[in-house]
Coordinates of C-alpha atoms in Angstrom, one line a residue:
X1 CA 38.8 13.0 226.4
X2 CA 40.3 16.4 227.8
X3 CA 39.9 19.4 225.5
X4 CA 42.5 21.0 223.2
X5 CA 43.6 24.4 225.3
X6 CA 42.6 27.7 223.4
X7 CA 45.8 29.0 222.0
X8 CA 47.4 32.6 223.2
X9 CA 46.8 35.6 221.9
X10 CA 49.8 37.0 220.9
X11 CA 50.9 41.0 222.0
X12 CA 51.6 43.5 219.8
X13 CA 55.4 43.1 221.8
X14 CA 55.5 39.4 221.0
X15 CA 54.7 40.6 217.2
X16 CA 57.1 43.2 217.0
X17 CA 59.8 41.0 219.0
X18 CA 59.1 37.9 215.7
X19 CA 59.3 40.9 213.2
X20 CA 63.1 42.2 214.2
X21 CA 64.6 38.4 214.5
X22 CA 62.6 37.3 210.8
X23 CA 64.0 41.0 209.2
X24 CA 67.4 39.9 210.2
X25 CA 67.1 36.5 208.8
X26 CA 65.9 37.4 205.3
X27 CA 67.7 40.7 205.4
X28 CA 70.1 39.4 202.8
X29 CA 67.4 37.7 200.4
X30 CA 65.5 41.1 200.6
X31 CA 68.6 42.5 199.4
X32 CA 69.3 40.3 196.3
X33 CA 65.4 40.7 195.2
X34 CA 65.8 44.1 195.7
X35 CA 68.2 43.8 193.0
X36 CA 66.4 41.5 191.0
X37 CA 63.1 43.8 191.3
X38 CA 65.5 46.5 189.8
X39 CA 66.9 45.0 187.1
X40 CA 63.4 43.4 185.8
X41 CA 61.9 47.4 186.2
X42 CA 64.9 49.3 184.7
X43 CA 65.8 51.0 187.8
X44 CA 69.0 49.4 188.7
X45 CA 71.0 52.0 190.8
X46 CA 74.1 52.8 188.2
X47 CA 76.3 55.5 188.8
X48 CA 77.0 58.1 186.0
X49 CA 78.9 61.8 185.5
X50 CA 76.4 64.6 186.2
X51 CA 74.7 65.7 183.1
X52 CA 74.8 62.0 181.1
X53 CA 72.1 59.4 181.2
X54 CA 71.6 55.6 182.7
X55 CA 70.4 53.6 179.3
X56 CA 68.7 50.7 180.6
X57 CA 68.7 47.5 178.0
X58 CA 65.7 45.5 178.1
X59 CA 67.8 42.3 179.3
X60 CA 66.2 41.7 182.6
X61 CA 62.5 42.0 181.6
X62 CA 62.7 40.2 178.5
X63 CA 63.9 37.4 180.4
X64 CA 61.7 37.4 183.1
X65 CA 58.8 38.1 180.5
X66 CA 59.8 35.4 177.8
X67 CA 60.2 32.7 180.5
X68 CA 56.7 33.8 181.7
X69 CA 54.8 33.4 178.6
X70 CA 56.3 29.5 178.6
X71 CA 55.4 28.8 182.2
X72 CA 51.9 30.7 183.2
X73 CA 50.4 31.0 179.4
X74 CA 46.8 32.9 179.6
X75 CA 44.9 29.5 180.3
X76 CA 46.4 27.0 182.5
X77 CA 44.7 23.9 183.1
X78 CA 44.0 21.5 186.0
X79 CA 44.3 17.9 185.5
X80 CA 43.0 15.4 188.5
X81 CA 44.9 12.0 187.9
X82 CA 42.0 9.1 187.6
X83 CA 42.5 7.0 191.1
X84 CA 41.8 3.8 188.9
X85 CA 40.6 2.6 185.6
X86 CA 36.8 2.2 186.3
X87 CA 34.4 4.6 184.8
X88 CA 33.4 5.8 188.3
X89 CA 37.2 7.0 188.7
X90 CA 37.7 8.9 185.0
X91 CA 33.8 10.6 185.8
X92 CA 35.2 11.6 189.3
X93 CA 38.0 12.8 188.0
X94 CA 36.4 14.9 185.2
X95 CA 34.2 16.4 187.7
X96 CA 36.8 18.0 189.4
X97 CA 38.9 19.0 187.1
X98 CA 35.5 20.4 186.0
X99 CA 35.3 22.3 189.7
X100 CA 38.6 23.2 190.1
X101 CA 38.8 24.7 186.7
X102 CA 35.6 27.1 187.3
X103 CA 37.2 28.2 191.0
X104 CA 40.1 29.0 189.7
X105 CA 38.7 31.3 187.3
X106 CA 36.4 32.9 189.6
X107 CA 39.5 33.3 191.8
X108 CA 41.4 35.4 188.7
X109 CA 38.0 37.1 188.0
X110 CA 38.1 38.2 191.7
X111 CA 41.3 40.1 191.2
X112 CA 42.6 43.1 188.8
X113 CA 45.5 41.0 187.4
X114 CA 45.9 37.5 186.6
X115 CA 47.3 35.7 189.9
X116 CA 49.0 32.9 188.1
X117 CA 50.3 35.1 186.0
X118 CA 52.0 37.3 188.5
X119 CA 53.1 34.6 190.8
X120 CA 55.1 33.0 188.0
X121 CA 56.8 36.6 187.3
X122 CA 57.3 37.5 190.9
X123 CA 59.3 34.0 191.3
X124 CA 61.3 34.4 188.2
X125 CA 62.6 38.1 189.3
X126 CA 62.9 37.4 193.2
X127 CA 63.3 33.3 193.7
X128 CA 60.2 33.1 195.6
X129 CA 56.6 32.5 194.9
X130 CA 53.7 34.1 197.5
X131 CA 50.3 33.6 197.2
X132 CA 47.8 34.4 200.2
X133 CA 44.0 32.8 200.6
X134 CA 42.0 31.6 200.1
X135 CA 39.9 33.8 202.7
X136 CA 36.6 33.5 202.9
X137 CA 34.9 37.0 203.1
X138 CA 31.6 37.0 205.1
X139 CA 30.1 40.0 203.7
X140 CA 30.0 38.9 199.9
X141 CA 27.1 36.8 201.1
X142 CA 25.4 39.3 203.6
X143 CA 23.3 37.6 206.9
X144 CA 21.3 34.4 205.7
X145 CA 17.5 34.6 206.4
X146 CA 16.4 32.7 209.3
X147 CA 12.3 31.6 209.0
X148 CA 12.0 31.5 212.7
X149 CA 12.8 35.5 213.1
X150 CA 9.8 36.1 210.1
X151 CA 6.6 36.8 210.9
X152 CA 5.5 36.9 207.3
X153 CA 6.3 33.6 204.9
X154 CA 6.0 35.5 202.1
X155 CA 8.6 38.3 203.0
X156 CA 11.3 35.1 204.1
X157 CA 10.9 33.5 200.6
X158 CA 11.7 36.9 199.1
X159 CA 14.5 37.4 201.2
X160 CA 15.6 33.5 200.8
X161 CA 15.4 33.8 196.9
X162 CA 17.5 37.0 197.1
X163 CA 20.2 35.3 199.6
X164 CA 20.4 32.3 197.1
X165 CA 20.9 34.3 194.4
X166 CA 23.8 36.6 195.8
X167 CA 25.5 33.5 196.5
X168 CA 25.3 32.2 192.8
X169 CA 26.8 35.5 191.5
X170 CA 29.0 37.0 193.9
X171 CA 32.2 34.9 194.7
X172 CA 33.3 35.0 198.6
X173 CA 36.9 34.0 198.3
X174 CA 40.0 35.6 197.3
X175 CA 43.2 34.4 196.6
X176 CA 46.2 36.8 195.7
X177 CA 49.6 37.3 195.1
X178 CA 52.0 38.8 197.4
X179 CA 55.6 41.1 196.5
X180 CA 57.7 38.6 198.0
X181 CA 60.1 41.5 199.0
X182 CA 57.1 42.2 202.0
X183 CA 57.1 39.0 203.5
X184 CA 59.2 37.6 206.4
X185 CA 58.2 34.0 207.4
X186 CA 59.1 32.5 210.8
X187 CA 63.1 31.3 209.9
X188 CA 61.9 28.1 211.3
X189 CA 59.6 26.7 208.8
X190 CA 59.2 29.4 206.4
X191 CA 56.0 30.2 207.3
X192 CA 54.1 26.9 208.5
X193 CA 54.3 29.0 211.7
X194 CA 53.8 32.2 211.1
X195 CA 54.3 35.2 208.5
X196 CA 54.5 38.6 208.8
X197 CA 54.0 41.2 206.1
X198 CA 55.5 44.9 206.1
X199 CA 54.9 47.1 203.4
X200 CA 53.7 51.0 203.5
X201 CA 50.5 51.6 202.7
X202 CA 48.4 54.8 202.7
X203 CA 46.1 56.0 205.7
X204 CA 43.3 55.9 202.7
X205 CA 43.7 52.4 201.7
X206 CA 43.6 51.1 205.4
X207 CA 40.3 52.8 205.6
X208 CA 38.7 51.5 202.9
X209 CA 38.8 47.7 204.5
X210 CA 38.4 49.0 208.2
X211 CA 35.9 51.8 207.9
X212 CA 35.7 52.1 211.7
X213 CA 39.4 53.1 212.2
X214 CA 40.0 56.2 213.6
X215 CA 43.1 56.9 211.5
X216 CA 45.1 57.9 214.3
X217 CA 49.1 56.1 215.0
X218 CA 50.5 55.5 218.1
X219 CA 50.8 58.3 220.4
X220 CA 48.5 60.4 219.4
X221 CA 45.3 60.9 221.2
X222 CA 41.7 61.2 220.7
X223 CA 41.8 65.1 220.4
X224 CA 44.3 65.0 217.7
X225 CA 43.2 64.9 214.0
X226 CA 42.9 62.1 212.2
X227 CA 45.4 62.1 209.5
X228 CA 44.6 62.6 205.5
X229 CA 44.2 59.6 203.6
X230 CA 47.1 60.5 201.6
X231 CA 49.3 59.9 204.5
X232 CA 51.9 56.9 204.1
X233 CA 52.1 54.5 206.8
X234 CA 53.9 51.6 207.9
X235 CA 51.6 48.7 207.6
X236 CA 51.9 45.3 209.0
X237 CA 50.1 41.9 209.0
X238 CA 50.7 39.0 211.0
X239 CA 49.1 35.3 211.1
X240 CA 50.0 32.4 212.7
X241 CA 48.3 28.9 213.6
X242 CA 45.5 30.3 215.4
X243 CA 45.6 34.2 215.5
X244 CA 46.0 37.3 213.0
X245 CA 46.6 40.9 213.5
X246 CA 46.6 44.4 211.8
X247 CA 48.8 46.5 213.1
X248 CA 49.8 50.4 211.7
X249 CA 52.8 52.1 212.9
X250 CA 56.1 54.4 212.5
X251 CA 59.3 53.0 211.6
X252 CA 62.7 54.5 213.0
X253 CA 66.9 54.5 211.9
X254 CA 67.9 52.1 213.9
X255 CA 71.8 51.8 215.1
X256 CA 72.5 50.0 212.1
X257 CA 71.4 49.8 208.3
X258 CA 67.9 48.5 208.9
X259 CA 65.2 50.0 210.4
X260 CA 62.5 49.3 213.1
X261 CA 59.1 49.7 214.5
X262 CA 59.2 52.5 216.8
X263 CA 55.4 51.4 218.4
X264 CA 52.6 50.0 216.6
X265 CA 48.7 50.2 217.1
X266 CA 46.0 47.7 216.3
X267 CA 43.7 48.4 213.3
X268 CA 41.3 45.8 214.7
X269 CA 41.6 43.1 217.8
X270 CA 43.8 40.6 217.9
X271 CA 41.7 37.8 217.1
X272 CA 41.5 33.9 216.5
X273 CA 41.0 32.7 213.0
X274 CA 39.7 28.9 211.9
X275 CA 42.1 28.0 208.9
X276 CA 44.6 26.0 211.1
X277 CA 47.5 27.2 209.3
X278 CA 49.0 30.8 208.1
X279 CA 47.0 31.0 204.8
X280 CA 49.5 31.9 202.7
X281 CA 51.8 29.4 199.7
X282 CA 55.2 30.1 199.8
X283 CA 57.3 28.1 197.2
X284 CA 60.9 28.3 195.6
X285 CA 61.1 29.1 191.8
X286 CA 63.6 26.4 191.3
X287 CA 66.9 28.1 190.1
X288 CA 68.4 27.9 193.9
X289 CA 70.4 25.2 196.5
X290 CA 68.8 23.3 198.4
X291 CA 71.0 25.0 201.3
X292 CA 69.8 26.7 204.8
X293 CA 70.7 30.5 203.5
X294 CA 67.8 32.0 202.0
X295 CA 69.6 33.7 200.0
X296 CA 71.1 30.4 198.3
X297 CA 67.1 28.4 198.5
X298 CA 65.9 31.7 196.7
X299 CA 67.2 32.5 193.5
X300 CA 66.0 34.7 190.5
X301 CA 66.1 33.2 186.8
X302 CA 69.1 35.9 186.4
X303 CA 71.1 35.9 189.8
X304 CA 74.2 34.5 188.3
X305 CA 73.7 37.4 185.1
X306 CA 73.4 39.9 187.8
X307 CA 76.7 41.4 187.1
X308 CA 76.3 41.1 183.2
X309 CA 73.8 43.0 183.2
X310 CA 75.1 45.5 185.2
X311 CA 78.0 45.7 182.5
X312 CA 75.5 46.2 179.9
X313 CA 73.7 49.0 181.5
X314 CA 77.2 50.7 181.9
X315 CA 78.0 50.1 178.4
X316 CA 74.9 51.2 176.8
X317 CA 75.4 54.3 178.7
X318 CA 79.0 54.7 177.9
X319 CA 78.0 54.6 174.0
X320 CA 75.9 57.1 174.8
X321 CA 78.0 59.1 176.1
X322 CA 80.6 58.9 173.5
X323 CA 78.1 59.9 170.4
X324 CA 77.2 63.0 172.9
X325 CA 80.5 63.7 172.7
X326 CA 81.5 63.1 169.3
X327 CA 78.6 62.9 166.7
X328 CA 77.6 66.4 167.6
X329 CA 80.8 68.5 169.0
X330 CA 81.1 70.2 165.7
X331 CA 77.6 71.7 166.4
X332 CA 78.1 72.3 170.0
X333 CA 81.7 73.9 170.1
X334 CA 80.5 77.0 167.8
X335 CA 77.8 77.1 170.3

């Protein structure tokens, strides 16, 4: 039987080259959760006269927050259906509902917020749901003990108890949930291929997972300074099938609206993985068409309200303005 050909490492050109084709694709979905990310925040961009004030109306959160508390709740729970009506079946099935339930709460425990939670909110105001993991991180665990590289059988059993125990308490998997404005799946599939995330980040936060960066960008050289951990960077992460990379970079005005990656610089090696897929869960929250435009597949709870409550904001703030102007002008004009 011949063997399966090791897959390609892809280049940090090839990367770059999948980046500009996915921006332009979701360019217009990014757009409408922009939106939908402002209204849900209270930081829609409204025009007013210099010297009067944007009232935001609580519209778009209470919405987004209401419909929330319906669908996620504090305590979801995992039912496995029976596979037949034996008593083997209903105990298999208890069990792992039993399993599932405890995983999923060590995966929530894992994280500072609740990941249910946030992936129901995050489809509600952008149309799209984005989770990444499981991963499995190695170093939760530490090295297992191996009895053949101990010369004393006592010192093994120590270390073995200690290994087992580590295990019991620490959990090595985390699952999270990601701002779906960030991530740009391969148009093709939407992310059964590959997905790429772009977000700034800070030169300090980078560190703090690779602690053997050199915090330098592209084009600078090994004489130069490495640059304060304060310092804002372009961050981007890439998986596909086989591979995943970590790339830092700067990001230029391109001849249009958009921008691009002028250069980019591994964190760490482009290496393989062995989870067969991206590991990310991409879903639609339901209120879209089923259409080819991501922009129609994706929809928030209030994309057809958009404009409403647009209207709102102006008329909360024109009220405001008119009591400025009215309530107190006998106090004012003497003034």
């Amino acid at each position: 039987m011949a063997r399966r050909r090791a897959a390609k490492a892809p280049t940090v050109e090839e990367i770059l080259e999948k980046f500009r084709d996915a921006e332009d694709h979701w360019k217009m979905l990014h757009s409408q959760m922009e939106t939908g990310w402002r209204i849900f925040n209270r930081k829609l961009n409204v025009q007013a006269p210099k010297g009067y004030n944007v009232i935001y109306p609580d519209t778009g959160y209470t919405i987004v927050m209401t419909a929330a508390d319906h669908i996620a709740g504090d305590a979801p729970k995992i039912q496995v259906p029976e596979a037949g009506l034996t008593k083997r079946a209903q105990e298999r099935s208890e069990n792992l509902e039993q399993g599932f339930q405890a995983a999923l709460y060590r995966f929530e425990r894992a994280q500072n917020e609740n990941t249910s939670r946030t992936l129901v909110i995050n489809g509600l105001w952008s149309g799209m749901m984005v989770s990444q993991g499981p991963l499995f991180t190695a170093d939760a665990w530490g090295m297992e003990p191996i009895a053949s590289e101990y010369e004393d059988a006592e010192a093994y059993e120590s270390d073995r108890v200690e290994y087992d125990t580590t295990k019991k308490l620490e959990w090595p998997f985390w699952w999270k949930a990601i701002d779906p404005r960030y991530v740009y799946p391969d148009p093709g599939t939407t992310g059964r291929e590959w997905i790429i995330c772009s977000y700034e980040r800070t030169i300090g936060s980078v560190r703090a997972q690779w602690t053997e960066w050199d915090s330098r960008m592209p084009g600078t050289s090994g004489g130069d300074k490495p640059l304060p951990d304060g310092t804002k960077i372009q961050w981007m992460e890439f998986w596909s099938r086989t591979h995943r990379a970590y790339l830092v970079g700067h990001i230029a005005p391109s001849a249009g609206s958009s921008a691009f990656w002028d250069g980019a610089k591994e964190v760490d090696a482009i290496r393989p993985h062995r989870y067969g897929k991206p590991p990310f869960q991409i879903r639609s929250a339901g209120y879209g068409t089923d259409s080819g435009l991501p922009d129609e597949r994706f929809r928030p709870l209030f994309w057809a309200a958009d404009s409403f409550i647009e209207a709102e904001i102006r008329a909360y703030s024109h009220r405001d303005a008119l009591i400025r102007n009215t309530a107190w002008s006998s106090m004012i004009a003497p003034i």
